[in-house]
Each structure stands twice: as structure tokens, then as C-alpha cells.
């Protein structure tokens, strides 16, 4: 009896952790996409995704369907990402590391403040399109709800689609070439500048998918609602290796599960610190990231 | 036909090119020779728009392309195989070749077949990562990738660098053959003057950024003074 | 040569001491609100000096300095709770040391990173500190934080110097300003010596060129850890001064927003310069006045959504524009103007 309650609690945490983890993985993927193409760590990524989600989800006020609003959010992310690359990031290529960091940190606080100015800081709750009541198994909740299942499937689909795009399409080949060897790509007629813009647009659209998922349900949509998951996503990306999308996803799930267990068995106040410690330990073991193949990385 | 008129390029205080002018004729090989640091790489990079000159012009078939972006120059049919070959090591052989074809209108499958016929070793290794290729194979991959888009002009920056003499001889033969078959305009930058002069129709010699000779390849090869002072070729 | 160096050290000392003395003189005549403004800016100057040491002089960036400030502030409050008889200077030094220790622990793994990785890690650290403090409530007072057991109050000599009619609040505000000025003076003095020292030169070498630094035989990791530790110590001192002058500490005072504010002020003032840090502190101290002027003159309701976020919008935008157009900040602009004036003459 006791054992079964215990087992059910572990299962609950595991499933809850995976649900949170795939979203962390999405955020990490979005960071990796930008890092690979432009070697900028986008500190404003969470805020940009949040802002795009506001643009889409406030259309619920005009009686638009949830899915239409979600689509608008992702499209807004795409446009915002591309515009950001053109206006803010392009002048920074080739500058010292600190310049893009400072600009993106400034953009982060600017976007959060603008969102609060337009839509107020009070959370806005968005009804999930599927029930968020846990499935039952033998009369006990499983830690997995229809909405959570949707969340997992959506996140994995986005990641798979991104991987396919990069691996098997002409566009993907050009995107990878622009990231790996921009000068060679230009000599072959690839319009590298456009592709960098597209890279930012795609990445921010992926981030917006994560933000839509996070804002739906009990967390709510508010200007700072991506901060925690952004940090977790960064940690996942750094642990998995900023060069490795698959590694980022896996690390995201691991972090999601670990934090869920910390929340449940200790205290949610420690989750952030556990994340930092995970990051430190993994960097000490393997500074190039746990899942990168090539040993050399410019850190 | 591709040419430069009065081309000058500076990097800060260093003047890499000083009023360089010459023409490379269609269907011929023009060797660009000179010691290390003479400005050969700078010349090719300026032609393909990677470097913008302080003054002077680059012309391609009577059209001034000095201020065109690199991508557009490439799309006009100027293929540049950079120093060090520029093969993308993380890509497979076939991905490298595909990349070369994407910006042009050629049919990719046909283009691949053509290059595999020209360079059979690439066909054998099509699924291998370029990182696993030898120096000679990489040079072939770089050339195949440039040729797949059916360019009119081929800029080659020290293709023989790091290759064994036999491989170099074979490579030079291929360049000569391709130039004739496809009536390419080839600009062949080399420090290895001997090999280059063997296949070139015309030769330009650069010395600290200035042209010191611009003549038929045979005439340059026969000029004792040039051989001794600028080309490092001993009389033996 | 040696004489010259000594000479510049002496000159620095004279300049700093005389400006601090002059400012202290001013505290007698300015209204109490100006003294409070001075006090508020002082702690920020020290925090910026610390971040500056890391960023400006070693090329690393931290977006988590508020975390180190929290160590200094809570260290101070906790020490006062348990050892209230400790002299203020000793409490400050111990709190600073605590923060330096935290900096050392974060700095060791951080040496394996550079640029964006390091910035991301400091962000994760800075964001993790406030929730941690909230959950160690038996030690830290939880979400409400702690009231300080003792705060600096004006000594009798100062009270007797002022007119009898001057209220105690006014004299205390003046005393806190004098106290803050003293701490800032010491911090600036130490920093400018550090800048001129072998270590300071080593840091700049690390910033400008990793390879050159290795070539001259610098121990890179150790230099980086040292930079991180010193930087965290300054942040801790700033936190401690903040605790003393506010009289209370709360985890809400040390959110990531403060780290971003410090970073912004450093960039606005001018990265890598002491004058930039001081300018940053002045901007911080007067930002609320500027904001009320802005809301007044534009007619924006300061309590509206827009009004309450105007400050962040303004400074966020200014930060981006500064980095894109004048990355060396105000002090960079000033020295540019001076250079122009000099050459045109
Ligand atoms: N990016 C650059 N920055 C500064 N100087 C350069 C740069 N590229 C080339 N140079 C200088 O220009 C001159 C010509 O170089 P280069 O064109 O590479 O010569 P070559 O290819 O004939 O060996 C050399 O003195 C070289 O040092
Ligand atoms: Mg060269």
C-alpha cells in the first residue's frame, strides 16, 4: 500500500517533470538555433517569446479561437525575431562578446516593461484547449493530463520538424552552411544575411511555441512568465552543448525531472540553485557540453 | 572575360594592392604569380567582392561589378575556390556539392552526376564527411563544388598548396582540360610558379602589391630576371 | 620612474580625499532629501565599481551581481542580529568577505567559461539567490527579510555642530550620507590603486588578449577567479552599505532587475572607468527625479501601467542605444569631446 503510494508519487513527478522538461528543451533548442547561426546568446529570447504570445493571445478578446491565437503568436514570434536580427543584432556582428550580451539584456528589460505598460503586470489566464485534469490509473492520478500530453507531443513535433528542416531541405543546408562557414557560403551565392535573419525568425517562432504552452493553464501570461524557464533552458543548452539540438532537448528533460523532484521532496525555492549546481557540475565534467561530438569549443 | 583597372586595396597602413590592372581572356588560363604576401589572395577576394577596394574597378564581361555583393557576383558566374579550399568539414561530400548548386538554376541530380564523372573519387565518397578526405580529394571537392553551378569564371587560390608533386601535376592537367572544355576564364593564383606556368596561357606577376610583369606565360617563363627575382625559380 | 608612480598615487589620494571632504562639507548645507539621494547613489557606485572590475578590466560580464549584493546585505543583517556589539567596520568587512567567498565559489567554475556562457551562468546564480533566501527563513526572515538591530545614528559631535533646531532626522540623514561618502571614498581609492597595480594591468591584458596574457606567463584561470572574487567583494560591500543605510533587508531588493540596473548604469557611465561608475551612481540617484519630471511634462499618470514602467522602458531603450552608438558611455563621450577640443586648439 505504502509502496504503491510512493510509486505513484514518483510516477507523478516523473511525468510532470517530463512535461515541464520538453518545454525547457524547446527553449534550449531555440537558444541553440540562434547560437549556431550567429554566435549570440539571446538573453531576450524568453521575453521575445512572451511578447509574441501577448500579441497572439490578446486576440482571444476578439473572440478568436485558441488555435488561431496560438498561430498568431508563433507568426508574431517569427516577425519579431527577424526584425530583431535586422535592427539590433546585425550591427553587433564581429564586436566583443559583451556588446550583444548587453544589448539583448537591455532588450529583455525593455520588452518586459513595454508588455507591462500595454497589458499590465497582472497574469492573464488562458483556458487550455484540452483538460488539465490528470488521467486516472486504478483510481489514482498519474501526473499526466490530456493537456500535458498535448504539450509533450507539440514540443516533440516542433523539435522533429526543426531537425528535419535542417537535415533534409535545401533551406536547411543553406542555414547550416551560413552558420558553419558564412564566407564560403557567400562565395557559393548563398544569401547569408537573409538566412541569419531567417534563423532568428525561426528560433523566435520556436520560442513562441514554448511561451504559448507555458502561458496556457495555471501559470498564466504575464511579462516575466518566461524568466524561470529561460534560465532552465539556458542551463539545458549549456549542459547539452550549445552546438547540439538533440543534446539540448535531452538535457531539458533531465532538468525538468530533477526540478520536479526538488520541488516535491524539498522546496521550490531550491530549484534554481539545483539548476546552477547541475550546470557547474556538468561544466566541470565536460566543458564542451555533455552531448557535443567535437571536442573543441570556443568557450 | 574578367579584369581589374587600377585596383588599390589597403588594410590600415598596409597597402596590399597598388594600382593593379590586367585582363583575363575568356577560355584561357591566367596565372597570377608572386611571393608570399605579394597580394594574390587579396586580389581574388577583391574580385569576388569580399574586400571592397580603396579605388579602381573590377569588370566582368564589360560590366563593372566592384560594388556588387559577393553573393551576386557568385550568382553571375564567378566561382572562387578560396585559399585553404573552404570545404565544409562537417558536411558530407554530397552536401558540399549540393550547396554549390543551390544558388544556380542547374538541375542538382545532373550536376552531381557530372561532377562524379569528372572526379570519380568524389562519387565513391559521396556519403563521407569532408573531414575524412585527403588534401587532393578536398581540392577536387572544392573544384567540383565551384563547377557544379556552371560558372564562367574560375578563381583558384593556390590549389596546389600542400599537395604532392604527382597530385599537383594531375590537378593542373584537370584545370587545363576543364578550361578548354567549358571555355572557362581561369585565374590561377600560385606560389608554385613552375606548375602554373606549364598550363597557363598568360601570366601576371605581383610584387608587394604591384604588377611587375603581364605577358604570355611562355615569355614570363623565359625571362631570367623574373624567374630569379620574383618567382624563385633557379636556373638548372 | 618610481618617483613618478609614487607621485601619481599621491595625486590620486589627494584628489579623492579632497573631493570626499568637499562633498562631506556639502552635506551640511544641502537639504536632507539631497543627503538621502547621495546615500542611495553611494551603494550603487560601489556595486558598479565591482562589476566594472570584472567587465571593464577583465572582459567578463555578470548579470547576477545583485546575488552578491544580497550576500553582503543579509550577511550584515544576520551578523548584527547575533553579534550586535561588533563595530560597524568589522561587520562590513565580514559581510564583504562572505560575498567574496561566494564570488570565489562561483568564480572557479566560471573560469572555464567566457563571454555569453559566463553571463548566462551568473544570471542563473543571481536569479537563484532571492528564492533561496526566502526559503532559509529561520536565518533570513523569509520573504519579509530582516530589520537591522542597529543602524548608524549621528554621533553627538555632529548633532552639536548643527543648530539645535535641526531635527534628529535631518542630522541622521546627513550622517548616513557622510558615512556612505566615506565608504565610497575608500572603495574608489582602493579600486584606483588596484587599477594601477600589477594585478590591474594583468586583468586588462586578459581582457584585451588571452593569447598575449598566456605568453607573458600570466595564470589566466587564477587571474579570472581573482577578478570575480574582487568584483563580488565590491558587490557585497555595496549590499552591506545598502543594508546599513536602509535599516532593513528583503529578498525582493535583490532580484535580477537590480543586476540589470547595475549593468545598465555601468554601460551608461562608461565601462572600465571609475568616473563612469560615479556617473552611474548619480544617474541612479536622480533617476526618480528625472522620472517625475518626465511624467509631469508628458502628462502621463505615474500610477498607470505606462507610468509605472516608464523608467525601465526609458533606461532599457537608452542602454540599447548607448551600446549600439556609443559603447564607451558618457565618460567615453566626454573624453572624446576633450580630445577634439585639445586637437582643435
Ligand atoms: N585582413 C588583413 N588585414 C591586414 N593585412 C592583411 C590582411 N590580408 C592581407 N593582409 C596583408 O596584405 C598583404 C597581401 O596579403 P595576401 O593577399 O594574403 O598575399 P598573398 O596571397 O600573395 O600571399 C600582406 O602584407 C598581408 O599581410
Ligand atoms: Mg595567399
mmCIF file with all atom_site columns, C-alpha atoms in Angstrom, chain C residues 79-212:
data_model
loop_
_atom_site.group_PDB
_atom_site.id
_atom_site.type_symbol
_atom_site.label_atom_id
_atom_site.label_alt_id
_atom_site.label_comp_id
_atom_site.label_asym_id
_atom_site.label_entity_id
_atom_site.label_seq_id
_atom_site.pdbx_PDB_ins_code
_atom_site.Cartn_x
_atom_site.Cartn_y
_atom_site.Cartn_z
_atom_site.occupancy
_atom_site.B_iso_or_equiv
_atom_site.pdbx_formal_charge
_atom_site.auth_seq_id
_atom_site.auth_comp_id
_atom_site.auth_asym_id
_atom_site.auth_atom_id
_atom_site.pdbx_PDB_model_num
ATOM 1   C CA . UNK C 1 79  ? 25.772 39.430 11.874  1.00 0.00 ? 79  UNK C CA 1
ATOM 2   C CA . UNK C 1 80  ? 24.115 42.361 13.603  1.00 0.00 ? 80  UNK C CA 1
ATOM 3   C CA . UNK C 1 81  ? 21.386 40.066 14.888  1.00 0.00 ? 81  UNK C CA 1
ATOM 4   C CA . UNK C 1 82  ? 23.822 37.671 16.516  1.00 0.00 ? 82  UNK C CA 1
ATOM 5   C CA . UNK C 1 83  ? 26.803 39.900 17.278  1.00 0.00 ? 83  UNK C CA 1
ATOM 6   C CA . UNK C 1 84  ? 25.293 43.309 17.792  1.00 0.00 ? 84  UNK C CA 1
ATOM 7   C CA . UNK C 1 85  ? 28.336 44.558 19.702  1.00 0.00 ? 85  UNK C CA 1
ATOM 8   C CA . UNK C 1 86  ? 30.600 44.198 16.650  1.00 0.00 ? 86  UNK C CA 1
ATOM 9   C CA . UNK C 1 87  ? 31.850 47.542 15.333  1.00 0.00 ? 87  UNK C CA 1
ATOM 10  C CA . UNK C 1 88  ? 30.255 48.667 12.067  1.00 0.00 ? 88  UNK C CA 1
ATOM 11  C CA . UNK C 1 89  ? 33.532 48.452 10.155  1.00 0.00 ? 89  UNK C CA 1
ATOM 12  C CA . UNK C 1 90  ? 34.093 44.859 11.288  1.00 0.00 ? 90  UNK C CA 1
ATOM 13  C CA . UNK C 1 91  ? 30.552 43.868 10.334  1.00 0.00 ? 91  UNK C CA 1
ATOM 14  C CA . UNK C 1 92  ? 31.001 45.421 6.899   1.00 0.00 ? 92  UNK C CA 1
ATOM 15  C CA . UNK C 1 93  ? 34.311 43.678 6.370   1.00 0.00 ? 93  UNK C CA 1
ATOM 16  C CA . UNK C 1 94  ? 32.905 40.303 7.389   1.00 0.00 ? 94  UNK C CA 1
ATOM 17  C CA . UNK C 1 95  ? 29.865 40.724 5.133   1.00 0.00 ? 95  UNK C CA 1
ATOM 18  C CA . UNK C 1 96  ? 32.182 41.721 2.302   1.00 0.00 ? 96  UNK C CA 1
ATOM 19  C CA . UNK C 1 97  ? 34.316 38.660 2.945   1.00 0.00 ? 97  UNK C CA 1
ATOM 20  C CA . UNK C 1 98  ? 31.226 36.442 2.850   1.00 0.00 ? 98  UNK C CA 1
ATOM 21  C CA . UNK C 1 99  ? 30.305 37.817 -0.530  1.00 0.00 ? 99  UNK C CA 1
ATOM 22  C CA . UNK C 1 100 ? 33.880 37.423 -1.742  1.00 0.00 ? 100 UNK C CA 1
ATOM 23  C CA . UNK C 1 101 ? 33.718 33.786 -0.716  1.00 0.00 ? 101 UNK C CA 1
ATOM 24  C CA . UNK C 1 102 ? 30.532 33.344 -2.735  1.00 0.00 ? 102 UNK C CA 1
ATOM 25  C CA . UNK C 1 103 ? 32.313 35.033 -5.627  1.00 0.00 ? 103 UNK C CA 1
ATOM 26  C CA . UNK C 1 104 ? 35.216 32.634 -5.294  1.00 0.00 ? 104 UNK C CA 1
ATOM 27  C CA . UNK C 1 105 ? 32.914 29.615 -5.373  1.00 0.00 ? 105 UNK C CA 1
ATOM 28  C CA . UNK C 1 106 ? 31.034 30.862 -8.411  1.00 0.00 ? 106 UNK C CA 1
ATOM 29  C CA . UNK C 1 107 ? 34.240 32.107 -9.995  1.00 0.00 ? 107 UNK C CA 1
ATOM 30  C CA . UNK C 1 108 ? 36.114 28.824 -10.013 1.00 0.00 ? 108 UNK C CA 1
ATOM 31  C CA . UNK C 1 109 ? 33.794 27.002 -12.423 1.00 0.00 ? 109 UNK C CA 1
ATOM 32  C CA . UNK C 1 110 ? 33.231 30.279 -14.236 1.00 0.00 ? 110 UNK C CA 1
ATOM 33  C CA . UNK C 1 111 ? 36.873 30.384 -15.323 1.00 0.00 ? 111 UNK C CA 1
ATOM 34  C CA . UNK C 1 112 ? 36.117 27.559 -17.685 1.00 0.00 ? 112 UNK C CA 1
ATOM 35  C CA . UNK C 1 113 ? 33.640 29.807 -19.430 1.00 0.00 ? 113 UNK C CA 1
ATOM 36  C CA . UNK C 1 114 ? 33.822 33.078 -21.192 1.00 0.00 ? 114 UNK C CA 1
ATOM 37  C CA . UNK C 1 115 ? 31.510 35.582 -22.721 1.00 0.00 ? 115 UNK C CA 1
ATOM 38  C CA . UNK C 1 116 ? 27.905 34.508 -23.060 1.00 0.00 ? 116 UNK C CA 1
ATOM 39  C CA . UNK C 1 117 ? 28.262 31.233 -21.142 1.00 0.00 ? 117 UNK C CA 1
ATOM 40  C CA . UNK C 1 118 ? 29.605 33.053 -18.140 1.00 0.00 ? 118 UNK C CA 1
ATOM 41  C CA . UNK C 1 119 ? 26.918 35.715 -18.373 1.00 0.00 ? 119 UNK C CA 1
ATOM 42  C CA . UNK C 1 120 ? 24.240 33.022 -18.515 1.00 0.00 ? 120 UNK C CA 1
ATOM 43  C CA . UNK C 1 121 ? 25.680 31.278 -15.502 1.00 0.00 ? 121 UNK C CA 1
ATOM 44  C CA . UNK C 1 122 ? 25.790 34.461 -13.435 1.00 0.00 ? 122 UNK C CA 1
ATOM 45  C CA . UNK C 1 123 ? 22.191 35.137 -14.461 1.00 0.00 ? 123 UNK C CA 1
ATOM 46  C CA . UNK C 1 124 ? 21.164 31.680 -13.231 1.00 0.00 ? 124 UNK C CA 1
ATOM 47  C CA . UNK C 1 125 ? 23.060 32.323 -9.998  1.00 0.00 ? 125 UNK C CA 1
ATOM 48  C CA . UNK C 1 126 ? 21.575 35.777 -9.455  1.00 0.00 ? 126 UNK C CA 1
ATOM 49  C CA . UNK C 1 127 ? 18.061 34.508 -10.108 1.00 0.00 ? 127 UNK C CA 1
ATOM 50  C CA . UNK C 1 128 ? 18.524 31.597 -7.689  1.00 0.00 ? 128 UNK C CA 1
ATOM 51  C CA . UNK C 1 129 ? 19.612 33.723 -4.714  1.00 0.00 ? 129 UNK C CA 1
ATOM 52  C CA . UNK C 1 130 ? 16.341 35.502 -3.742  1.00 0.00 ? 130 UNK C CA 1
ATOM 53  C CA . UNK C 1 131 ? 14.216 32.303 -3.629  1.00 0.00 ? 131 UNK C CA 1
ATOM 54  C CA . UNK C 1 132 ? 16.994 30.637 -1.657  1.00 0.00 ? 132 UNK C CA 1
ATOM 55  C CA . UNK C 1 133 ? 16.995 33.474 0.882   1.00 0.00 ? 133 UNK C CA 1
ATOM 56  C CA . UNK C 1 134 ? 13.223 33.331 1.155   1.00 0.00 ? 134 UNK C CA 1
ATOM 57  C CA . UNK C 1 135 ? 13.366 29.658 1.994   1.00 0.00 ? 135 UNK C CA 1
ATOM 58  C CA . UNK C 1 136 ? 16.064 29.910 4.646   1.00 0.00 ? 136 UNK C CA 1
ATOM 59  C CA . UNK C 1 137 ? 13.599 31.866 6.752   1.00 0.00 ? 137 UNK C CA 1
ATOM 60  C CA . UNK C 1 138 ? 14.971 30.930 10.179  1.00 0.00 ? 138 UNK C CA 1
ATOM 61  C CA . UNK C 1 139 ? 18.194 32.648 9.215   1.00 0.00 ? 139 UNK C CA 1
ATOM 62  C CA . UNK C 1 140 ? 16.973 35.332 6.836   1.00 0.00 ? 140 UNK C CA 1
ATOM 63  C CA . UNK C 1 141 ? 13.458 36.182 7.969   1.00 0.00 ? 141 UNK C CA 1
ATOM 64  C CA . UNK C 1 142 ? 11.897 34.689 4.843   1.00 0.00 ? 142 UNK C CA 1
ATOM 65  C CA . UNK C 1 143 ? 10.031 36.839 2.337   1.00 0.00 ? 143 UNK C CA 1
ATOM 66  C CA . UNK C 1 144 ? 9.759  39.735 4.796   1.00 0.00 ? 144 UNK C CA 1
ATOM 67  C CA . UNK C 1 145 ? 13.518 39.867 5.358   1.00 0.00 ? 145 UNK C CA 1
ATOM 68  C CA . UNK C 1 146 ? 15.180 41.343 8.435   1.00 0.00 ? 146 UNK C CA 1
ATOM 69  C CA . UNK C 1 147 ? 15.232 44.647 10.282  1.00 0.00 ? 147 UNK C CA 1
ATOM 70  C CA . UNK C 1 148 ? 18.735 45.692 11.296  1.00 0.00 ? 148 UNK C CA 1
ATOM 71  C CA . UNK C 1 149 ? 19.360 45.535 15.040  1.00 0.00 ? 149 UNK C CA 1
ATOM 72  C CA . UNK C 1 150 ? 21.448 48.681 14.998  1.00 0.00 ? 150 UNK C CA 1
ATOM 73  C CA . UNK C 1 151 ? 21.771 51.333 12.358  1.00 0.00 ? 151 UNK C CA 1
ATOM 74  C CA . UNK C 1 152 ? 24.296 54.153 12.240  1.00 0.00 ? 152 UNK C CA 1
ATOM 75  C CA . UNK C 1 153 ? 22.967 57.252 14.038  1.00 0.00 ? 153 UNK C CA 1
ATOM 76  C CA . UNK C 1 154 ? 24.538 60.664 14.137  1.00 0.00 ? 154 UNK C CA 1
ATOM 77  C CA . UNK C 1 155 ? 27.180 60.966 16.872  1.00 0.00 ? 155 UNK C CA 1
ATOM 78  C CA . UNK C 1 156 ? 26.820 63.714 19.448  1.00 0.00 ? 156 UNK C CA 1
ATOM 79  C CA . UNK C 1 157 ? 29.601 65.857 17.951  1.00 0.00 ? 157 UNK C CA 1
ATOM 80  C CA . UNK C 1 158 ? 27.692 66.129 14.705  1.00 0.00 ? 158 UNK C CA 1
ATOM 81  C CA . UNK C 1 159 ? 24.471 66.921 16.496  1.00 0.00 ? 159 UNK C CA 1
ATOM 82  C CA . UNK C 1 160 ? 26.155 69.627 18.470  1.00 0.00 ? 160 UNK C CA 1
ATOM 83  C CA . UNK C 1 161 ? 27.689 71.027 15.297  1.00 0.00 ? 161 UNK C CA 1
ATOM 84  C CA . UNK C 1 162 ? 24.275 71.547 13.762  1.00 0.00 ? 162 UNK C CA 1
ATOM 85  C CA . UNK C 1 163 ? 21.822 74.074 15.113  1.00 0.00 ? 163 UNK C CA 1
ATOM 86  C CA . UNK C 1 164 ? 19.671 72.869 17.985  1.00 0.00 ? 164 UNK C CA 1
ATOM 87  C CA . UNK C 1 165 ? 16.663 73.479 15.806  1.00 0.00 ? 165 UNK C CA 1
ATOM 88  C CA . UNK C 1 166 ? 17.785 70.920 13.244  1.00 0.00 ? 166 UNK C CA 1
ATOM 89  C CA . UNK C 1 167 ? 15.679 67.795 13.633  1.00 0.00 ? 167 UNK C CA 1
ATOM 90  C CA . UNK C 1 168 ? 17.281 64.496 14.522  1.00 0.00 ? 168 UNK C CA 1
ATOM 91  C CA . UNK C 1 169 ? 16.018 63.018 11.237  1.00 0.00 ? 169 UNK C CA 1
ATOM 92  C CA . UNK C 1 170 ? 17.879 65.665 9.275   1.00 0.00 ? 170 UNK C CA 1
ATOM 93  C CA . UNK C 1 171 ? 21.101 65.086 11.190  1.00 0.00 ? 171 UNK C CA 1
ATOM 94  C CA . UNK C 1 172 ? 20.788 61.340 10.815  1.00 0.00 ? 172 UNK C CA 1
ATOM 95  C CA . UNK C 1 173 ? 20.233 61.681 7.074   1.00 0.00 ? 173 UNK C CA 1
ATOM 96  C CA . UNK C 1 174 ? 23.373 63.793 6.952   1.00 0.00 ? 174 UNK C CA 1
ATOM 97  C CA . UNK C 1 175 ? 25.324 61.280 8.994   1.00 0.00 ? 175 UNK C CA 1
ATOM 98  C CA . UNK C 1 176 ? 24.299 58.423 6.690   1.00 0.00 ? 176 UNK C CA 1
ATOM 99  C CA . UNK C 1 177 ? 25.417 60.493 3.704   1.00 0.00 ? 177 UNK C CA 1
ATOM 100 C CA . UNK C 1 178 ? 28.781 61.224 5.355   1.00 0.00 ? 178 UNK C CA 1
ATOM 101 C CA . UNK C 1 179 ? 29.173 57.586 6.269   1.00 0.00 ? 179 UNK C CA 1
ATOM 102 C CA . UNK C 1 180 ? 28.346 56.494 2.690   1.00 0.00 ? 180 UNK C CA 1
ATOM 103 C CA . UNK C 1 181 ? 30.765 59.059 1.269   1.00 0.00 ? 181 UNK C CA 1
ATOM 104 C CA . UNK C 1 182 ? 33.496 57.701 3.490   1.00 0.00 ? 182 UNK C CA 1
ATOM 105 C CA . UNK C 1 183 ? 32.871 54.136 2.331   1.00 0.00 ? 183 UNK C CA 1
ATOM 106 C CA . UNK C 1 184 ? 32.720 55.220 -1.308  1.00 0.00 ? 184 UNK C CA 1
ATOM 107 C CA . UNK C 1 185 ? 35.934 57.185 -0.863  1.00 0.00 ? 185 UNK C CA 1
ATOM 108 C CA . UNK C 1 186 ? 37.740 54.147 0.481   1.00 0.00 ? 186 UNK C CA 1
ATOM 109 C CA . UNK C 1 187 ? 36.280 51.938 -2.253  1.00 0.00 ? 187 UNK C CA 1
ATOM 110 C CA . UNK C 1 188 ? 37.304 54.340 -5.016  1.00 0.00 ? 188 UNK C CA 1
ATOM 111 C CA . UNK C 1 189 ? 40.774 54.740 -3.546  1.00 0.00 ? 189 UNK C CA 1
ATOM 112 C CA . UNK C 1 190 ? 41.332 51.002 -3.343  1.00 0.00 ? 190 UNK C CA 1
ATOM 113 C CA . UNK C 1 191 ? 39.981 50.492 -6.833  1.00 0.00 ? 191 UNK C CA 1
ATOM 114 C CA . UNK C 1 192 ? 42.180 53.115 -8.437  1.00 0.00 ? 192 UNK C CA 1
ATOM 115 C CA . UNK C 1 193 ? 45.223 51.619 -6.762  1.00 0.00 ? 193 UNK C CA 1
ATOM 116 C CA . UNK C 1 194 ? 44.125 48.207 -7.928  1.00 0.00 ? 194 UNK C CA 1
ATOM 117 C CA . UNK C 1 195 ? 43.763 49.580 -11.424 1.00 0.00 ? 195 UNK C CA 1
ATOM 118 C CA . UNK C 1 196 ? 47.339 50.858 -11.377 1.00 0.00 ? 196 UNK C CA 1
ATOM 119 C CA . UNK C 1 197 ? 48.729 47.746 -9.747  1.00 0.00 ? 197 UNK C CA 1
ATOM 120 C CA . UNK C 1 198 ? 50.306 44.735 -11.393 1.00 0.00 ? 198 UNK C CA 1
ATOM 121 C CA . UNK C 1 199 ? 47.035 42.858 -10.933 1.00 0.00 ? 199 UNK C CA 1
ATOM 122 C CA . UNK C 1 200 ? 45.054 45.577 -12.634 1.00 0.00 ? 200 UNK C CA 1
ATOM 123 C CA . UNK C 1 201 ? 47.395 45.585 -15.587 1.00 0.00 ? 201 UNK C CA 1
ATOM 124 C CA . UNK C 1 202 ? 47.197 41.790 -15.710 1.00 0.00 ? 202 UNK C CA 1
ATOM 125 C CA . UNK C 1 203 ? 43.405 41.991 -15.829 1.00 0.00 ? 203 UNK C CA 1
ATOM 126 C CA . UNK C 1 204 ? 43.448 44.366 -18.740 1.00 0.00 ? 204 UNK C CA 1
ATOM 127 C CA . UNK C 1 205 ? 45.850 42.084 -20.563 1.00 0.00 ? 205 UNK C CA 1
ATOM 128 C CA . UNK C 1 206 ? 43.456 39.187 -20.027 1.00 0.00 ? 206 UNK C CA 1
ATOM 129 C CA . UNK C 1 207 ? 40.611 41.295 -21.352 1.00 0.00 ? 207 UNK C CA 1
ATOM 130 C CA . UNK C 1 208 ? 42.428 42.514 -24.432 1.00 0.00 ? 208 UNK C CA 1
ATOM 131 C CA . UNK C 1 209 ? 44.137 39.356 -25.463 1.00 0.00 ? 209 UNK C CA 1
ATOM 132 C CA . UNK C 1 210 ? 44.048 35.885 -23.974 1.00 0.00 ? 210 UNK C CA 1
ATOM 133 C CA . UNK C 1 211 ? 46.993 34.744 -26.030 1.00 0.00 ? 211 UNK C CA 1
ATOM 134 C CA . UNK C 1 212 ? 49.227 37.671 -25.110 1.00 0.00 ? 212 UNK C CA 1
#
